Every structure is written in C-alpha cells, then in structure tokens.
Amino acid sequence: MSKQLSLKQLSLKSGLAALALSLVSTLALAQQPSTVRIRGTIEAVDGPVLTIKTREGTDTKVKMTDDVAVFAVVKTSLSEIKEGSYIGVTGMPQPDGTQKAIAVHIFPENQRGAAEGFRPWDRQPNSTMTNATVAQTVKGTDGQNILVKYKDGEKKVVVPPETPVVTFVASDKSEVKPGTHIIIFGATKKGDMLEANRVNVGRDGITPPM
C-alpha cells in the first residue's frame, strides 16, 4: 500500500512539475514583445525619436535605442550576386514553383545567416521573402536564374534585368534625417511608443525595395 501511495505521489509531483513548466513557458511567450515592420519616410527627427509617415499614410513615432545600428541601403548590381553570396529575395510565387524577384538585397558577410529561411512577406499581396545562400547562378532568357539554399530547403529564383538590387552599408545617425526613406524590420512596443535597435535608410533618395 505504501509503495502504491509513493508511486501515486511521484506521478502527481511529475504532473504538477510538467504543468508548472508549461505555465512558465506560456508566460514567457506572452511576455515576449511583438515586433512591427515599418516602411515610410522620415518626417522629423527629435533627438532619438523619429516621426515617420508610413506607406499606409499614418504618422508613427519610433524611438531609436542608445546603441541603435544604422545601415544605409545602397544600389548595387546584379553582377555582385555570386555563388556563396548570402541574399534576401523579395519574390512573387510563380505557377511553376519558382520565385520571381521583385527586389534582392545582398547581406554583408557579417550578417550571413540573418533570418534565414522562406516566409510570407508584406512588400505587396502574396509576396514572399527568402533569405538564403546562392548555390548556383546562370543567365537565362528572362533574367538571371538563381538557386538559393537555406537550412530547410531551397528555391529557384528568376531575377529580371530591371529588378532593384541593393546592399547594406554600416552607417551612422547622420543619415537619419527628414526626407529619407526608411525600413525598420522589427520595432518593438515599449509603453506608448515603438522602439528600434536597427534602422535602414535609403541613401541618395533610394526607397528600400525589400
């Protein structure tokens, strides 16, 4: 009887421990701040606070953190996409399963592996984003045919000649100024304001195309 009781107590304790772990995990997930992607034009800069007119036409305030990383989005050429390059492809799915690129950005080497994978994107309805390594690139009749591979799979991408190709260049707050086009990939909600530890600004009037 004592042994049976001991087993029951052990089972009960294990069940309670599992429940407690589940509750802690759920609470941790609930406490993780959700992120917001912002595209628009900087209207004003007040210290670390940016007023951005979003592409949807609303005014949004974003506070840059003290250690904010500023990157300029600059034009580059399709010829810079080589085997081994780590790139992001903003694409549209095609009937044959390929992705037709509407923009490509080349990551600097120190950002290799950033947000790797394939996912829905909000550049336009039904668009996608593929961050992956170029495995093969061959000139085709409709543009450059690129095979990219990521940890869970691969995608065939067609890059038409007119596709904007850009890269990121480390910069500083001097480029964060009114009139500049901006994209923030992951602003977080802090109180009644959004906060960002990285901002990407278009250099020389560029609108970040991704």
PDB file of C-alpha atoms in Angstrom:
ATOM      1  CA  MET A   1       0.000   0.000   0.000  1.00  0.00           C
ATOM      2  CA  SER A   2       2.823   2.332   0.955  1.00  0.00           C
ATOM      3  CA  LYS A   3       4.590   1.593  -2.317  1.00  0.00           C
ATOM      4  CA  GLN A   4       1.437   2.293  -4.349  1.00  0.00           C
ATOM      5  CA  LEU A   5       0.948   5.557  -2.493  1.00  0.00           C
ATOM      6  CA  SER A   6       4.537   6.542  -3.158  1.00  0.00           C
ATOM      7  CA  LEU A   7       4.105   5.892  -6.877  1.00  0.00           C
ATOM      8  CA  LYS A   8       0.928   7.960  -6.935  1.00  0.00           C
ATOM      9  CA  GLN A   9       2.680  10.803  -5.115  1.00  0.00           C
ATOM     10  CA  LEU A  10       5.576  10.633  -7.571  1.00  0.00           C
ATOM     11  CA  SER A  11       3.175  10.692 -10.503  1.00  0.00           C
ATOM     12  CA  LEU A  12       1.307  13.638  -9.007  1.00  0.00           C
ATOM     13  CA  LYS A  13       4.540  15.547  -8.435  1.00  0.00           C
ATOM     14  CA  SER A  14       5.674  14.865 -12.003  1.00  0.00           C
ATOM     15  CA  GLY A  15       2.341  16.079 -13.322  1.00  0.00           C
ATOM     16  CA  LEU A  16       2.486  19.248 -11.244  1.00  0.00           C
ATOM     17  CA  ALA A  17       6.060  19.898 -12.359  1.00  0.00           C
ATOM     18  CA  ALA A  18       5.063  19.498 -16.006  1.00  0.00           C
ATOM     19  CA  LEU A  19       2.120  21.852 -15.507  1.00  0.00           C
ATOM     20  CA  ALA A  20       4.334  24.429 -13.821  1.00  0.00           C
ATOM     21  CA  LEU A  21       6.861  24.232 -16.672  1.00  0.00           C
ATOM     22  CA  SER A  22       4.067  24.645 -19.206  1.00  0.00           C
ATOM     23  CA  LEU A  23       2.721  27.702 -17.394  1.00  0.00           C
ATOM     24  CA  VAL A  24       6.201  29.266 -17.187  1.00  0.00           C
ATOM     25  CA  SER A  25       6.758  28.667 -20.918  1.00  0.00           C
ATOM     26  CA  THR A  26       3.375  30.163 -21.784  1.00  0.00           C
ATOM     27  CA  LEU A  27       4.062  33.182 -19.589  1.00  0.00           C
ATOM     28  CA  ALA A  28       7.496  33.673 -21.166  1.00  0.00           C
ATOM     29  CA  LEU A  29       5.968  33.600 -24.646  1.00  0.00           C
ATOM     30  CA  ALA A  30       3.267  36.043 -23.607  1.00  0.00           C
ATOM     31  CA  GLN A  31       5.900  38.433 -22.239  1.00  0.00           C
ATOM     32  CA  GLN A  32       7.946  38.451 -25.447  1.00  0.00           C
ATOM     33  CA  PRO A  33       7.366  41.795 -27.187  1.00  0.00           C
ATOM     34  CA  SER A  34       5.750  41.609 -30.587  1.00  0.00           C
ATOM     35  CA  THR A  35       7.587  43.329 -33.418  1.00  0.00           C
ATOM     36  CA  VAL A  36       6.309  45.686 -36.095  1.00  0.00           C
ATOM     37  CA  ARG A  37       7.741  46.240 -39.577  1.00  0.00           C
ATOM     38  CA  ILE A  38       7.677  49.873 -40.663  1.00  0.00           C
ATOM     39  CA  ARG A  39       8.189  51.335 -44.143  1.00  0.00           C
ATOM     40  CA  GLY A  40       7.902  55.022 -44.819  1.00  0.00           C
ATOM     41  CA  THR A  41       9.600  58.433 -44.937  1.00  0.00           C
ATOM     42  CA  ILE A  42      11.179  60.258 -42.023  1.00  0.00           C
ATOM     43  CA  GLU A  43       9.265  63.489 -41.418  1.00  0.00           C
ATOM     44  CA  ALA A  44      11.055  64.729 -38.303  1.00  0.00           C
ATOM     45  CA  VAL A  45      13.920  63.825 -36.002  1.00  0.00           C
ATOM     46  CA  ASP A  46      13.753  64.935 -32.360  1.00  0.00           C
ATOM     47  CA  GLY A  47      16.787  63.507 -30.595  1.00  0.00           C
ATOM     48  CA  PRO A  48      16.323  59.732 -30.690  1.00  0.00           C
ATOM     49  CA  VAL A  49      12.647  59.978 -31.710  1.00  0.00           C
ATOM     50  CA  LEU A  50      11.695  59.664 -35.363  1.00  0.00           C
ATOM     51  CA  THR A  51       8.355  60.729 -36.787  1.00  0.00           C
ATOM     52  CA  ILE A  52       7.696  58.512 -39.779  1.00  0.00           C
ATOM     53  CA  LYS A  53       4.974  58.846 -42.382  1.00  0.00           C
ATOM     54  CA  THR A  54       4.299  55.195 -43.117  1.00  0.00           C
ATOM     55  CA  ARG A  55       3.439  53.879 -46.557  1.00  0.00           C
ATOM     56  CA  GLU A  56      -0.109  53.478 -45.230  1.00  0.00           C
ATOM     57  CA  GLY A  57      -0.230  57.249 -44.628  1.00  0.00           C
ATOM     58  CA  THR A  58      -0.180  57.258 -40.821  1.00  0.00           C
ATOM     59  CA  ASP A  59       2.254  59.154 -38.604  1.00  0.00           C
ATOM     60  CA  THR A  60       4.245  56.850 -36.344  1.00  0.00           C
ATOM     61  CA  LYS A  61       6.818  57.717 -33.695  1.00  0.00           C
ATOM     62  CA  VAL A  62       9.781  55.405 -33.201  1.00  0.00           C
ATOM     63  CA  LYS A  63      12.484  55.865 -30.583  1.00  0.00           C
ATOM     64  CA  MET A  64      15.971  54.693 -31.524  1.00  0.00           C
ATOM     65  CA  THR A  65      17.832  52.899 -28.747  1.00  0.00           C
ATOM     66  CA  ASP A  66      21.106  54.348 -27.471  1.00  0.00           C
ATOM     67  CA  ASP A  67      23.020  51.602 -29.276  1.00  0.00           C
ATOM     68  CA  VAL A  68      20.958  51.738 -32.478  1.00  0.00           C
ATOM     69  CA  ALA A  69      22.622  50.250 -35.557  1.00  0.00           C
ATOM     70  CA  VAL A  70      22.161  52.396 -38.663  1.00  0.00           C
ATOM     71  CA  PHE A  71      22.553  50.873 -42.116  1.00  0.00           C
ATOM     72  CA  ALA A  72      22.365  52.649 -45.444  1.00  0.00           C
ATOM     73  CA  VAL A  73      20.572  50.832 -48.240  1.00  0.00           C
ATOM     74  CA  VAL A  74      22.616  51.441 -51.391  1.00  0.00           C
ATOM     75  CA  LYS A  75      22.284  50.406 -55.013  1.00  0.00           C
ATOM     76  CA  THR A  76      24.453  47.642 -56.357  1.00  0.00           C
ATOM     77  CA  SER A  77      24.388  45.452 -59.460  1.00  0.00           C
ATOM     78  CA  LEU A  78      23.130  42.010 -60.339  1.00  0.00           C
ATOM     79  CA  SER A  79      26.708  41.007 -61.139  1.00  0.00           C
ATOM     80  CA  GLU A  80      27.520  41.279 -57.419  1.00  0.00           C
ATOM     81  CA  ILE A  81      25.315  38.255 -56.726  1.00  0.00           C
ATOM     82  CA  LYS A  82      27.714  35.342 -56.872  1.00  0.00           C
ATOM     83  CA  GLU A  83      27.774  31.734 -55.741  1.00  0.00           C
ATOM     84  CA  GLY A  84      28.179  31.798 -51.977  1.00  0.00           C
ATOM     85  CA  SER A  85      26.542  35.215 -51.545  1.00  0.00           C
ATOM     86  CA  TYR A  86      24.010  35.441 -48.732  1.00  0.00           C
ATOM     87  CA  ILE A  87      20.979  37.284 -50.097  1.00  0.00           C
ATOM     88  CA  GLY A  88      17.383  38.183 -49.389  1.00  0.00           C
ATOM     89  CA  VAL A  89      14.909  37.765 -52.226  1.00  0.00           C
ATOM     90  CA  THR A  90      11.603  39.596 -52.134  1.00  0.00           C
ATOM     91  CA  GLY A  91       9.614  37.483 -54.546  1.00  0.00           C
ATOM     92  CA  MET A  92       6.293  36.581 -56.074  1.00  0.00           C
ATOM     93  CA  PRO A  93       5.404  32.879 -56.377  1.00  0.00           C
ATOM     94  CA  GLN A  94       5.033  31.663 -59.968  1.00  0.00           C
ATOM     95  CA  PRO A  95       2.816  28.816 -61.275  1.00  0.00           C
ATOM     96  CA  ASP A  96       5.868  26.641 -61.953  1.00  0.00           C
ATOM     97  CA  GLY A  97       7.012  26.896 -58.326  1.00  0.00           C
ATOM     98  CA  THR A  98       9.776  29.442 -58.885  1.00  0.00           C
ATOM     99  CA  GLN A  99      10.006  32.849 -57.226  1.00  0.00           C
ATOM    100  CA  LYS A 100      10.101  35.933 -59.461  1.00  0.00           C
ATOM    101  CA  ALA A 101      12.254  38.508 -57.704  1.00  0.00           C
ATOM    102  CA  ILE A 102      10.834  41.998 -57.245  1.00  0.00           C
ATOM    103  CA  ALA A 103      13.866  43.043 -55.176  1.00  0.00           C
ATOM    104  CA  VAL A 104      17.113  41.497 -53.994  1.00  0.00           C
ATOM    105  CA  HIS A 105      19.308  42.620 -51.137  1.00  0.00           C
ATOM    106  CA  ILE A 106      22.819  41.330 -50.568  1.00  0.00           C
ATOM    107  CA  PHE A 107      23.821  40.910 -46.950  1.00  0.00           C
ATOM    108  CA  PRO A 108      27.301  41.916 -45.765  1.00  0.00           C
ATOM    109  CA  GLU A 109      29.363  38.899 -44.737  1.00  0.00           C
ATOM    110  CA  ASN A 110      28.970  39.677 -41.030  1.00  0.00           C
ATOM    111  CA  GLN A 111      25.176  39.321 -41.422  1.00  0.00           C
ATOM    112  CA  ARG A 112      25.326  35.889 -43.041  1.00  0.00           C
ATOM    113  CA  GLY A 113      22.550  33.684 -41.670  1.00  0.00           C
ATOM    114  CA  ALA A 114      20.299  36.589 -40.633  1.00  0.00           C
ATOM    115  CA  ALA A 115      16.625  35.489 -40.584  1.00  0.00           C
ATOM    116  CA  GLU A 116      17.460  32.504 -42.761  1.00  0.00           C
ATOM    117  CA  GLY A 117      14.541  30.758 -44.440  1.00  0.00           C
ATOM    118  CA  PHE A 118      11.411  31.241 -46.523  1.00  0.00           C
ATOM    119  CA  ARG A 119       8.317  33.098 -45.286  1.00  0.00           C
ATOM    120  CA  PRO A 120       5.362  35.260 -46.309  1.00  0.00           C
ATOM    121  CA  TRP A 121       6.245  38.951 -46.714  1.00  0.00           C
ATOM    122  CA  ASP A 122       4.325  42.216 -46.822  1.00  0.00           C
ATOM    123  CA  ARG A 123       6.039  44.030 -49.685  1.00  0.00           C
ATOM    124  CA  GLN A 124       2.838  43.503 -51.665  1.00  0.00           C
ATOM    125  CA  PRO A 125      -0.034  40.993 -51.528  1.00  0.00           C
ATOM    126  CA  ASN A 126       1.152  37.360 -51.712  1.00  0.00           C
ATOM    127  CA  SER A 127       4.829  38.326 -51.728  1.00  0.00           C
ATOM    128  CA  THR A 128       7.490  36.217 -50.019  1.00  0.00           C
ATOM    129  CA  MET A 129      10.945  36.612 -48.514  1.00  0.00           C
ATOM    130  CA  THR A 130      13.753  34.098 -48.912  1.00  0.00           C
ATOM    131  CA  ASN A 131      16.999  34.661 -47.015  1.00  0.00           C
ATOM    132  CA  ALA A 132      19.461  32.084 -48.259  1.00  0.00           C
ATOM    133  CA  THR A 133      22.849  31.303 -49.760  1.00  0.00           C
ATOM    134  CA  VAL A 134      23.317  31.361 -53.527  1.00  0.00           C
ATOM    135  CA  ALA A 135      24.166  27.830 -54.659  1.00  0.00           C
ATOM    136  CA  GLN A 136      24.089  28.493 -58.401  1.00  0.00           C
ATOM    137  CA  THR A 137      23.533  31.400 -60.746  1.00  0.00           C
ATOM    138  CA  VAL A 138      23.015  31.069 -64.506  1.00  0.00           C
ATOM    139  CA  LYS A 139      21.931  33.639 -67.096  1.00  0.00           C
ATOM    140  CA  GLY A 140      18.527  32.765 -68.560  1.00  0.00           C
ATOM    141  CA  THR A 141      16.196  34.134 -71.212  1.00  0.00           C
ATOM    142  CA  ASP A 142      14.078  36.058 -68.661  1.00  0.00           C
ATOM    143  CA  GLY A 143      16.936  37.201 -66.461  1.00  0.00           C
ATOM    144  CA  GLN A 144      19.311  35.589 -64.016  1.00  0.00           C
ATOM    145  CA  ASN A 145      18.303  32.144 -62.753  1.00  0.00           C
ATOM    146  CA  ILE A 146      19.459  31.655 -59.192  1.00  0.00           C
ATOM    147  CA  LEU A 147      19.231  28.611 -56.958  1.00  0.00           C
ATOM    148  CA  VAL A 148      19.295  29.543 -53.276  1.00  0.00           C
ATOM    149  CA  LYS A 149      19.546  27.131 -50.372  1.00  0.00           C
ATOM    150  CA  TYR A 150      18.589  27.577 -46.743  1.00  0.00           C
ATOM    151  CA  LYS A 151      18.566  25.212 -43.779  1.00  0.00           C
ATOM    152  CA  ASP A 152      15.120  23.764 -44.511  1.00  0.00           C
ATOM    153  CA  GLY A 153      15.104  23.742 -48.301  1.00  0.00           C
ATOM    154  CA  GLU A 154      15.826  25.596 -51.499  1.00  0.00           C
ATOM    155  CA  LYS A 155      14.150  27.898 -54.014  1.00  0.00           C
ATOM    156  CA  LYS A 156      14.633  28.636 -57.686  1.00  0.00           C
ATOM    157  CA  VAL A 157      14.555  32.368 -58.331  1.00  0.00           C
ATOM    158  CA  VAL A 158      14.303  34.320 -61.576  1.00  0.00           C
ATOM    159  CA  VAL A 159      15.735  37.835 -61.328  1.00  0.00           C
ATOM    160  CA  PRO A 160      14.523  40.009 -64.242  1.00  0.00           C
ATOM    161  CA  PRO A 161      17.047  42.611 -65.510  1.00  0.00           C
ATOM    162  CA  GLU A 162      15.028  45.542 -64.104  1.00  0.00           C
ATOM    163  CA  THR A 163      14.926  44.119 -60.547  1.00  0.00           C
ATOM    164  CA  PRO A 164      16.388  46.547 -57.981  1.00  0.00           C
ATOM    165  CA  VAL A 165      19.450  45.092 -56.258  1.00  0.00           C
ATOM    166  CA  VAL A 166      20.743  46.721 -53.079  1.00  0.00           C
ATOM    167  CA  THR A 167      23.078  46.030 -50.203  1.00  0.00           C
ATOM    168  CA  PHE A 168      23.507  47.250 -46.620  1.00  0.00           C
ATOM    169  CA  VAL A 169      26.393  49.515 -45.634  1.00  0.00           C
ATOM    170  CA  ALA A 170      27.115  50.307 -41.993  1.00  0.00           C
ATOM    171  CA  SER A 171      26.417  53.984 -41.358  1.00  0.00           C
ATOM    172  CA  ASP A 172      25.559  56.386 -38.538  1.00  0.00           C
ATOM    173  CA  LYS A 173      22.819  58.734 -37.378  1.00  0.00           C
ATOM    174  CA  SER A 174      23.924  61.463 -39.796  1.00  0.00           C
ATOM    175  CA  GLU A 175      21.923  59.650 -42.498  1.00  0.00           C
ATOM    176  CA  VAL A 176      18.806  59.522 -40.329  1.00  0.00           C
ATOM    177  CA  LYS A 177      17.211  62.774 -41.438  1.00  0.00           C
ATOM    178  CA  PRO A 178      13.890  64.169 -42.703  1.00  0.00           C
ATOM    179  CA  GLY A 179      13.004  63.195 -46.247  1.00  0.00           C
ATOM    180  CA  THR A 180      14.904  59.912 -46.086  1.00  0.00           C
ATOM    181  CA  HIS A 181      13.073  56.687 -46.876  1.00  0.00           C
ATOM    182  CA  ILE A 182      13.345  54.094 -44.146  1.00  0.00           C
ATOM    183  CA  ILE A 183      12.536  50.491 -43.326  1.00  0.00           C
ATOM    184  CA  ILE A 184      12.615  49.067 -39.811  1.00  0.00           C
ATOM    185  CA  PHE A 185      12.320  45.303 -39.757  1.00  0.00           C
ATOM    186  CA  GLY A 186      11.480  44.832 -36.090  1.00  0.00           C
ATOM    187  CA  ALA A 187      10.340  47.750 -33.939  1.00  0.00           C
ATOM    188  CA  THR A 188       9.082  46.691 -30.515  1.00  0.00           C
ATOM    189  CA  LYS A 189       6.282  48.196 -28.470  1.00  0.00           C
ATOM    190  CA  LYS A 190       7.568  49.980 -25.367  1.00  0.00           C
ATOM    191  CA  GLY A 191       4.829  51.725 -23.433  1.00  0.00           C
ATOM    192  CA  ASP A 192       3.033  54.132 -25.766  1.00  0.00           C
ATOM    193  CA  MET A 193       5.897  54.236 -28.290  1.00  0.00           C
ATOM    194  CA  LEU A 194       7.737  51.926 -30.646  1.00  0.00           C
ATOM    195  CA  GLU A 195      11.462  51.334 -30.147  1.00  0.00           C
ATOM    196  CA  ALA A 196      14.077  50.163 -32.653  1.00  0.00           C
ATOM    197  CA  ASN A 197      17.657  48.975 -32.245  1.00  0.00           C
ATOM    198  CA  ARG A 198      18.265  48.952 -36.013  1.00  0.00           C
ATOM    199  CA  VAL A 199      17.110  51.273 -38.782  1.00  0.00           C
ATOM    200  CA  ASN A 200      17.778  51.005 -42.509  1.00  0.00           C
ATOM    201  CA  VAL A 201      17.749  54.234 -44.521  1.00  0.00           C
ATOM    202  CA  GLY A 202      17.845  54.703 -48.268  1.00  0.00           C
ATOM    203  CA  ARG A 203      20.959  56.538 -49.417  1.00  0.00           C
ATOM    204  CA  ASP A 204      20.753  59.067 -52.272  1.00  0.00           C
ATOM    205  CA  GLY A 205      16.974  59.059 -52.311  1.00  0.00           C
ATOM    206  CA  ILE A 206      16.583  55.268 -52.553  1.00  0.00           C
ATOM    207  CA  THR A 207      13.399  53.718 -51.236  1.00  0.00           C
ATOM    208  CA  PRO A 208      14.412  50.408 -49.651  1.00  0.00           C
ATOM    209  CA  PRO A 209      12.804  47.958 -52.099  1.00  0.00           C
ATOM    210  CA  MET A 210      12.604  44.868 -49.932  1.00  0.00           C
TER     211      MET A 210
END
